[in-house]
XYZ file of C-alpha atoms in Angstrom:
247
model
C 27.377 71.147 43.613
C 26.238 69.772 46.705
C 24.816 66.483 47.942
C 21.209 68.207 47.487
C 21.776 70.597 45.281
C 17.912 71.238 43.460
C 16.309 69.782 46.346
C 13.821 71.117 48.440
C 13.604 70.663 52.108
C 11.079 72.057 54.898
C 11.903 71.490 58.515
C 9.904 72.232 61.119
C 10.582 74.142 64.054
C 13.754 75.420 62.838
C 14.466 78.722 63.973
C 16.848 77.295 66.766
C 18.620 74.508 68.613
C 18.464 71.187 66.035
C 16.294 72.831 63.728
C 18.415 75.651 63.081
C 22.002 73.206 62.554
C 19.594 71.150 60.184
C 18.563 74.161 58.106
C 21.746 75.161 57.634
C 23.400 71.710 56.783
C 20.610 71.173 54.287
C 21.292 74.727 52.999
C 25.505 74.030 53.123
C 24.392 70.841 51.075
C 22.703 72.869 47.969
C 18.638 72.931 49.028
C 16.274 75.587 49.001
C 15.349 75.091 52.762
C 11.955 76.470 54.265
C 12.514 77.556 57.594
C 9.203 76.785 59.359
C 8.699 78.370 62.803
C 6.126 78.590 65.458
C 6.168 81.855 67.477
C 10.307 82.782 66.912
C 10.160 85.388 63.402
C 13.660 86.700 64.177
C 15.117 83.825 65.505
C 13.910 82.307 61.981
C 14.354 85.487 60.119
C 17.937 85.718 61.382
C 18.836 82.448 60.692
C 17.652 82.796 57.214
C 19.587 86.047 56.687
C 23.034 83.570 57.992
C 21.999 80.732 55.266
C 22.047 83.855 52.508
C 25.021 85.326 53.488
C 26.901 81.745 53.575
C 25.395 81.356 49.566
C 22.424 79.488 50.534
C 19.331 79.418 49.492
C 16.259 79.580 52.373
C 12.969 81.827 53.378
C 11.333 81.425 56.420
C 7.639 80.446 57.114
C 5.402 80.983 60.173
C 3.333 78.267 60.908
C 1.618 75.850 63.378
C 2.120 72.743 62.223
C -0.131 71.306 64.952
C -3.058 72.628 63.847
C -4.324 71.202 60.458
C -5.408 75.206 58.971
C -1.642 76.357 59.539
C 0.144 73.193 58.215
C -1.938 73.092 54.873
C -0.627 76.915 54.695
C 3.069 76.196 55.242
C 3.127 73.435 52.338
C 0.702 75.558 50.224
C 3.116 78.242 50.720
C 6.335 75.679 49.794
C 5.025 74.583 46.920
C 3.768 78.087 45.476
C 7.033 78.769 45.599
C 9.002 75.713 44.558
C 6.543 73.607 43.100
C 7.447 70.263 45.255
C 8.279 69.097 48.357
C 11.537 66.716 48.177
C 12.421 66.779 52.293
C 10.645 67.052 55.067
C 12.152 67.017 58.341
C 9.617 66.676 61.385
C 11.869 69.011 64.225
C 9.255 70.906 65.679
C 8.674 69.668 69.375
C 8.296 70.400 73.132
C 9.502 69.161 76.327
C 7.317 68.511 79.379
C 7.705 66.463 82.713
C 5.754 65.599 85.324
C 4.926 63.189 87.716
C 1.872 60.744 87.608
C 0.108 62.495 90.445
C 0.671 66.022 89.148
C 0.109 65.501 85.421
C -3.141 66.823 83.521
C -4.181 66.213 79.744
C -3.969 69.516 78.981
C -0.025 68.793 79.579
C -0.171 65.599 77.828
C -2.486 67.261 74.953
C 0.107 69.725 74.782
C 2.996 67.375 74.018
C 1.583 64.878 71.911
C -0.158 67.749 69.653
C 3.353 69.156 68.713
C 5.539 65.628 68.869
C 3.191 63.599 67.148
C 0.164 65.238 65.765
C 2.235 67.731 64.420
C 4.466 65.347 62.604
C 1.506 63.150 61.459
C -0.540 66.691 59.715
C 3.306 67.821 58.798
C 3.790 64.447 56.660
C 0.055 64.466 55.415
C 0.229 67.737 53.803
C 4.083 66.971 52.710
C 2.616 63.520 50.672
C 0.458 66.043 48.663
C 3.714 67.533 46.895
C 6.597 65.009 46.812
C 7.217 63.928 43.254
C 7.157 60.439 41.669
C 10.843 60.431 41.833
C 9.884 59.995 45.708
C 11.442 61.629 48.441
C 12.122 61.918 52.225
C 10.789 61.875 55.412
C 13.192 62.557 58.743
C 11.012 62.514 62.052
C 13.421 63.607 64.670
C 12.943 61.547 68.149
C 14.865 61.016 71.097
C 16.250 58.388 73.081
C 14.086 59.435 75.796
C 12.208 56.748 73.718
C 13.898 54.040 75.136
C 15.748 55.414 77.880
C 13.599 56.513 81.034
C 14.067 59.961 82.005
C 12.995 61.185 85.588
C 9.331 62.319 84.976
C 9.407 62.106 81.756
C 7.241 59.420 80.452
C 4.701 61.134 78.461
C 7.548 62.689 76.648
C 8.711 59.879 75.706
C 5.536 58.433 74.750
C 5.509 61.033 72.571
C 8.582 59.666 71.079
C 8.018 56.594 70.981
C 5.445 57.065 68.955
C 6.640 58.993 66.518
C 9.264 55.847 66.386
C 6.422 53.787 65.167
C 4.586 56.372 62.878
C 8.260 55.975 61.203
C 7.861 52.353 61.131
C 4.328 52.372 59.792
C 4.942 55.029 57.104
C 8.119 53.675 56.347
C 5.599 50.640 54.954
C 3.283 52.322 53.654
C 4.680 55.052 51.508
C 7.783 52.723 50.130
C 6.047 51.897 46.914
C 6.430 55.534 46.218
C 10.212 55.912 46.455
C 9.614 57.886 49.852
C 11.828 56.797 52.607
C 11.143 57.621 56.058
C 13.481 57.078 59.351
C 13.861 58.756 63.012
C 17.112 60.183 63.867
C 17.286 59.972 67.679
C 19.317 62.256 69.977
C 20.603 61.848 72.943
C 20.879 64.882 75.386
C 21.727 67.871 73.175
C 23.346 71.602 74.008
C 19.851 73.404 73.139
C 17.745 75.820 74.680
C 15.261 72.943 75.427
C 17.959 71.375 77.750
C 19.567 74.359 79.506
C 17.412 73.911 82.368
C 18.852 70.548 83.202
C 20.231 69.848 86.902
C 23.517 69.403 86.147
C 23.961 66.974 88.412
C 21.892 64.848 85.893
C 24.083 65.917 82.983
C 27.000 64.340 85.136
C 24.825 61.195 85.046
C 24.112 61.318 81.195
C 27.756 62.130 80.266
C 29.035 58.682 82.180
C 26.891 57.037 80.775
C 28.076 58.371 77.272
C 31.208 56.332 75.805
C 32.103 59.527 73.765
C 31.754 61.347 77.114
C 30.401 64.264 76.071
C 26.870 66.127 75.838
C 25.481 65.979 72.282
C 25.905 69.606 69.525
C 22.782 70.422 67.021
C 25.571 69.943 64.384
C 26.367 66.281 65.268
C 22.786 65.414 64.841
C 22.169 68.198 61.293
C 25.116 66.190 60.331
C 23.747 62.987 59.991
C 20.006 63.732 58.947
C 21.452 65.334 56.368
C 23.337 61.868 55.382
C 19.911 60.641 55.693
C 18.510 63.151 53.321
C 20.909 62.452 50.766
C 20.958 59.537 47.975
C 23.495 58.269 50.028
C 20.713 56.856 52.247
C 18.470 55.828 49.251
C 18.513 52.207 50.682
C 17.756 53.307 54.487
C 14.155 53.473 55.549
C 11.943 52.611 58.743
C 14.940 53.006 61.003
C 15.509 54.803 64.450
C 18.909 55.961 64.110
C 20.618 56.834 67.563
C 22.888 59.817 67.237
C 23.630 59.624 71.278
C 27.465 59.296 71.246
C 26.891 55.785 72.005
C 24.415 55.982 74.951
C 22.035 53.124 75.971
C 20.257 53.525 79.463
């Protein structure tokens, strides 16, 4: 019997990267775990068929969770099948940099649609189907929140607002048992960072006291900590999982 054994968990954007170490942690830790993707079916469909063949339980769902049609599907769809909603983790995001001069609002619509909007309809939907026993709610950030990243501001406007929708909700939704925190990466071995100039990855490594560039399973690791009762008095925080890094 694991941690979260009976539970069920969606996470968004999961076919790969952080999504995919979370679904199978989750899975590893006993819950049914809806694999939500965008545009990757057998990236998503393969991970599934790994969760199975390792005893877990998981089925993978298509959907956009940025626009409000597709993400009252995907939780329509979740609770058909499993009648609740227990964990939702809010993965699904995109990268984009730019500077001032160059940058248009269909690039900033772009980013803040997924990274926020998408969270926001994500958690809306999720509310309709979480029990009275409560539940969770794990919007994963980045310290590109706090730490400045060459070009990268509206990205991490994007996550820096998620860091307060976490705050806010954290408030709001307390008196039903729901807790809600940001786990916050630093720079993670994912697809969405294989295009970074190395020379920069020098740069984020020294500044690293564990000296090392971030795995999906050190973050999977501790949102699912997070989605356990282990974390039943933890809400409304942004929990850095940077190996230690600060600017």
């Amino acid at each position: 019997m694991g941690k979260l054994s009976g539970k069920i968990a969606v996470v968004t954007g999961a076919s790969r990267g952080i999504g995919a170490a979370i679904a199978k942690r989750l899975a590893a830790d006993g819950a049914a775990v809806a694999v939500n993707y965008s545009a990757s079916a057998k990236a998503a469909n393969d991970l599934v068929a790994q969760i199975v063949a390792a005893g877990g339980k998981a089925v993978a769902i298509q959907g956009d969770v940025s626009d409000p049609a597709q993400a009252r599907k995907l939780f329509e769809t979740v609770h058909k099948n499993h009648g609740r909603v227990d964990i939702l983790v809010n993965n699904a995001g995109v990268f984009g940099s730019g500077s001032l001069a160059e940058f248009t609002k269909d690039q900033f619509s772009k980013i803040f649609d997924v990274n926020v909007v998408g969270a926001l309809l994500a958690a809306s939907e999720a509310l309709k189907y979480f029990p009275d026993s409560g539940g969770r709610i794990i919007n994963i950030s980045s310290v590109a929140a706090k730490v400045s990243l060459p070009n990268g501001a509206v990205y991490s406007a994007s996550k820096a607002a998620l860091d307060a929708l976490t705050a806010g909700w954290a408030v709001d939704l307390g008196a039903r048992r729901i807790t809600v925190n940001s786990v916050s990466p630093g720079l993670t071995e994912t697809d969405m960072s294989a295009g970074v100039p190395d020379d920069f990855r020098k740069v984020m490594v020294s500044k690293t006291p564990l000296g090392r560039i971030g795995k999906p399973e050190d973050i999977a690791d501790v949102v699912a900590f997070v989605a356990s009762d282990d974390a039943r008095w933890v809400t409304g925080q942004i929990i850095d999982v940077s190996g230690g890094l600060k600017s």
